[in-house]
């Protein structure tokens, strides 16, 4: 992939994530109703308002790009630049007052994941990364130092049904596992060394 100057995209995506996070914190523990998209998949007004805000902010800056968003689906026709948005990853946690959820915004260029922004609204922590440039937390470079497997803390995102054998094998080999309820935020913890791995 050729070198790209994605500083404007990173700035706009970060601003969009923060705006969505403000909406979520304003509504946190004040949600009056929760809707179901599936048997166990929930959605709240905070999901919709966050997504609308993110899309509005990104489209104002990049009107010719395409978008794929959790609640509204695909929009736009440009194939070479696609924004992928989960406005509230961890809605189940959010809806029940568990403070572990995130805003997730990514950009793919020519089909390759190229830029990512994840905001933890409850801790006001912004994780950012540009392909080939490392990962950062609030502008400070982060990394996972790595531990031997028997000392590892592993975050799990496997479905509870059909993966019993895999769960048992992972738990047997590592120190401890955690199922935290937000894939993107779990991955940022992995990038930062808070957990050693994420199994999805």
PDB file of N, CA and C in Angstrom, residues 80-121:
ATOM      1  N   UNK A  80     -13.232   2.584  -3.355  1.00  0.00           N
ATOM      2  CA  UNK A  80     -11.853   2.609  -2.871  1.00  0.00           C
ATOM      3  C   UNK A  80     -11.721   3.117  -1.442  1.00  0.00           C
ATOM      4  N   UNK A  81     -12.723   3.819  -0.900  1.00  0.00           N
ATOM      5  CA  UNK A  81     -12.669   4.315   0.482  1.00  0.00           C
ATOM      6  C   UNK A  81     -13.996   3.987   1.169  1.00  0.00           C
ATOM      7  N   UNK A  82     -13.915   3.164   2.191  1.00  0.00           N
ATOM      8  CA  UNK A  82     -15.114   2.720   2.908  1.00  0.00           C
ATOM      9  C   UNK A  82     -14.915   2.932   4.405  1.00  0.00           C
ATOM     10  N   UNK A  83     -15.802   3.716   4.999  1.00  0.00           N
ATOM     11  CA  UNK A  83     -15.820   3.898   6.447  1.00  0.00           C
ATOM     12  C   UNK A  83     -16.705   2.832   7.067  1.00  0.00           C
ATOM     13  N   UNK A  84     -16.213   2.187   8.109  1.00  0.00           N
ATOM     14  CA  UNK A  84     -16.948   1.137   8.801  1.00  0.00           C
ATOM     15  C   UNK A  84     -17.188   1.620  10.239  1.00  0.00           C
ATOM     16  N   UNK A  85     -18.437   1.628  10.661  1.00  0.00           N
ATOM     17  CA  UNK A  85     -18.809   2.310  11.904  1.00  0.00           C
ATOM     18  C   UNK A  85     -19.655   1.416  12.792  1.00  0.00           C
ATOM     19  N   UNK A  86     -19.216   1.232  14.011  1.00  0.00           N
ATOM     20  CA  UNK A  86     -20.064   0.662  15.063  1.00  0.00           C
ATOM     21  C   UNK A  86     -20.202   1.773  16.113  1.00  0.00           C
ATOM     22  N   UNK A  87     -21.330   2.453  16.134  1.00  0.00           N
ATOM     23  CA  UNK A  87     -21.445   3.644  16.970  1.00  0.00           C
ATOM     24  C   UNK A  87     -21.413   3.351  18.470  1.00  0.00           C
ATOM     25  N   UNK A  88     -21.835   2.135  18.835  1.00  0.00           N
ATOM     26  CA  UNK A  88     -21.847   1.770  20.255  1.00  0.00           C
ATOM     27  C   UNK A  88     -21.613   0.268  20.352  1.00  0.00           C
ATOM     28  N   UNK A  89     -20.360  -0.101  20.450  1.00  0.00           N
ATOM     29  CA  UNK A  89     -20.013  -1.518  20.559  1.00  0.00           C
ATOM     30  C   UNK A  89     -20.040  -1.914  22.035  1.00  0.00           C
ATOM     31  N   UNK A  90     -20.945  -2.824  22.364  1.00  0.00           N
ATOM     32  CA  UNK A  90     -21.169  -3.183  23.761  1.00  0.00           C
ATOM     33  C   UNK A  90     -22.497  -2.642  24.253  1.00  0.00           C
ATOM     34  N   UNK A  91     -23.482  -2.617  23.360  1.00  0.00           N
ATOM     35  CA  UNK A  91     -24.791  -2.071  23.736  1.00  0.00           C
ATOM     36  C   UNK A  91     -25.405  -2.831  24.901  1.00  0.00           C
ATOM     37  N   UNK A  92     -25.189  -4.144  24.956  1.00  0.00           N
ATOM     38  CA  UNK A  92     -25.728  -4.918  26.082  1.00  0.00           C
ATOM     39  C   UNK A  92     -25.192  -4.410  27.408  1.00  0.00           C
ATOM     40  N   UNK A  93     -23.898  -4.113  27.451  1.00  0.00           N
ATOM     41  CA  UNK A  93     -23.318  -3.518  28.653  1.00  0.00           C
ATOM     42  C   UNK A  93     -23.920  -2.145  28.921  1.00  0.00           C
ATOM     43  N   UNK A  94     -23.951  -1.319  27.879  1.00  0.00           N
ATOM     44  CA  UNK A  94     -24.451   0.047  28.006  1.00  0.00           C
ATOM     45  C   UNK A  94     -25.878   0.064  28.554  1.00  0.00           C
ATOM     46  N   UNK A  95     -26.716  -0.790  27.992  1.00  0.00           N
ATOM     47  CA  UNK A  95     -28.134  -0.792  28.355  1.00  0.00           C
ATOM     48  C   UNK A  95     -28.376  -1.254  29.786  1.00  0.00           C
ATOM     49  N   UNK A  96     -27.435  -1.998  30.353  1.00  0.00           N
ATOM     50  CA  UNK A  96     -27.611  -2.492  31.723  1.00  0.00           C
ATOM     51  C   UNK A  96     -26.708  -1.767  32.719  1.00  0.00           C
ATOM     52  N   UNK A  97     -26.062  -0.696  32.279  1.00  0.00           N
ATOM     53  CA  UNK A  97     -25.275   0.115  33.184  1.00  0.00           C
ATOM     54  C   UNK A  97     -23.887  -0.395  33.480  1.00  0.00           C
ATOM     55  N   UNK A  98     -23.374  -1.290  32.625  1.00  0.00           N
ATOM     56  CA  UNK A  98     -22.003  -1.780  32.793  1.00  0.00           C
ATOM     57  C   UNK A  98     -21.081  -0.873  31.982  1.00  0.00           C
ATOM     58  N   UNK A  99     -20.112  -0.208  32.615  1.00  0.00           N
ATOM     59  CA  UNK A  99     -19.332   0.831  31.929  1.00  0.00           C
ATOM     60  C   UNK A  99     -18.195   0.286  31.075  1.00  0.00           C
ATOM     61  N   UNK A 100     -18.540  -0.591  30.128  1.00  0.00           N
ATOM     62  CA  UNK A 100     -17.542  -1.140  29.216  1.00  0.00           C
ATOM     63  C   UNK A 100     -18.167  -1.204  27.830  1.00  0.00           C
ATOM     64  N   UNK A 101     -18.011  -0.119  27.089  1.00  0.00           N
ATOM     65  CA  UNK A 101     -18.550  -0.013  25.732  1.00  0.00           C
ATOM     66  C   UNK A 101     -17.706   1.013  24.997  1.00  0.00           C
ATOM     67  N   UNK A 102     -17.876   1.092  23.674  1.00  0.00           N
ATOM     68  CA  UNK A 102     -16.968   1.934  22.895  1.00  0.00           C
ATOM     69  C   UNK A 102     -17.621   2.423  21.610  1.00  0.00           C
ATOM     70  N   UNK A 103     -17.047   3.508  21.092  1.00  0.00           N
ATOM     71  CA  UNK A 103     -17.341   4.002  19.749  1.00  0.00           C
ATOM     72  C   UNK A 103     -16.220   3.499  18.846  1.00  0.00           C
ATOM     73  N   UNK A 104     -16.576   2.930  17.705  1.00  0.00           N
ATOM     74  CA  UNK A 104     -15.570   2.352  16.816  1.00  0.00           C
ATOM     75  C   UNK A 104     -15.762   2.865  15.389  1.00  0.00           C
ATOM     76  N   UNK A 105     -14.701   3.455  14.835  1.00  0.00           N
ATOM     77  CA  UNK A 105     -14.737   3.986  13.470  1.00  0.00           C
ATOM     78  C   UNK A 105     -13.479   3.513  12.737  1.00  0.00           C
ATOM     79  N   UNK A 106     -13.656   2.923  11.573  1.00  0.00           N
ATOM     80  CA  UNK A 106     -12.516   2.475  10.784  1.00  0.00           C
ATOM     81  C   UNK A 106     -12.635   2.930   9.345  1.00  0.00           C
ATOM     82  N   UNK A 107     -11.508   3.040   8.675  1.00  0.00           N
ATOM     83  CA  UNK A 107     -11.476   3.391   7.257  1.00  0.00           C
ATOM     84  C   UNK A 107     -10.698   2.334   6.497  1.00  0.00           C
ATOM     85  N   UNK A 108     -11.311   1.781   5.460  1.00  0.00           N
ATOM     86  CA  UNK A 108     -10.633   0.859   4.548  1.00  0.00           C
ATOM     87  C   UNK A 108     -10.342   1.594   3.238  1.00  0.00           C
ATOM     88  N   UNK A 109      -9.122   1.452   2.747  1.00  0.00           N
ATOM     89  CA  UNK A 109      -8.733   2.045   1.471  1.00  0.00           C
ATOM     90  C   UNK A 109      -8.325   0.915   0.535  1.00  0.00           C
ATOM     91  N   UNK A 110      -8.993   0.839  -0.589  1.00  0.00           N
ATOM     92  CA  UNK A 110      -8.752  -0.241  -1.559  1.00  0.00           C
ATOM     93  C   UNK A 110      -8.889  -1.608  -0.903  1.00  0.00           C
ATOM     94  N   UNK A 111      -9.856  -1.736  -0.003  1.00  0.00           N
ATOM     95  CA  UNK A 111     -10.143  -3.009   0.643  1.00  0.00           C
ATOM     96  C   UNK A 111      -9.257  -3.347   1.816  1.00  0.00           C
ATOM     97  N   UNK A 112      -8.312  -2.476   2.174  1.00  0.00           N
ATOM     98  CA  UNK A 112      -7.387  -2.743   3.272  1.00  0.00           C
ATOM     99  C   UNK A 112      -7.731  -1.875   4.487  1.00  0.00           C
ATOM    100  N   UNK A 113      -7.857  -2.475   5.680  1.00  0.00           N
ATOM    101  CA  UNK A 113      -8.032  -1.660   6.888  1.00  0.00           C
ATOM    102  C   UNK A 113      -6.848  -0.706   7.026  1.00  0.00           C
ATOM    103  N   UNK A 114      -7.131   0.584   7.141  1.00  0.00           N
ATOM    104  CA  UNK A 114      -6.080   1.587   7.033  1.00  0.00           C
ATOM    105  C   UNK A 114      -6.018   2.537   8.221  1.00  0.00           C
ATOM    106  N   UNK A 115      -7.135   2.792   8.840  1.00  0.00           N
ATOM    107  CA  UNK A 115      -7.206   3.740   9.950  1.00  0.00           C
ATOM    108  C   UNK A 115      -8.263   3.272  10.928  1.00  0.00           C
ATOM    109  N   UNK A 116      -8.001   3.430  12.211  1.00  0.00           N
ATOM    110  CA  UNK A 116      -8.985   3.041  13.216  1.00  0.00           C
ATOM    111  C   UNK A 116      -8.990   3.994  14.393  1.00  0.00           C
ATOM    112  N   UNK A 117     -10.179   4.247  14.909  1.00  0.00           N
ATOM    113  CA  UNK A 117     -10.376   5.087  16.091  1.00  0.00           C
ATOM    114  C   UNK A 117     -11.351   4.374  17.008  1.00  0.00           C
ATOM    115  N   UNK A 118     -10.991   4.219  18.278  1.00  0.00           N
ATOM    116  CA  UNK A 118     -11.877   3.625  19.273  1.00  0.00           C
ATOM    117  C   UNK A 118     -11.888   4.539  20.489  1.00  0.00           C
ATOM    118  N   UNK A 119     -13.072   4.951  20.894  1.00  0.00           N
ATOM    119  CA  UNK A 119     -13.215   5.802  22.074  1.00  0.00           C
ATOM    120  C   UNK A 119     -13.901   5.031  23.188  1.00  0.00           C
ATOM    121  N   UNK A 120     -13.296   5.063  24.371  1.00  0.00           N
ATOM    122  CA  UNK A 120     -13.934   4.570  25.595  1.00  0.00           C
ATOM    123  C   UNK A 120     -14.545   5.788  26.280  1.00  0.00           C
ATOM    124  N   UNK A 121     -15.858   6.002  26.133  1.00  0.00           N
ATOM    125  CA  UNK A 121     -16.464   7.230  26.667  1.00  0.00           C
ATOM    126  C   UNK A 121     -16.409   7.332  28.184  1.00  0.00           C
TER     127      UNK A 121
END
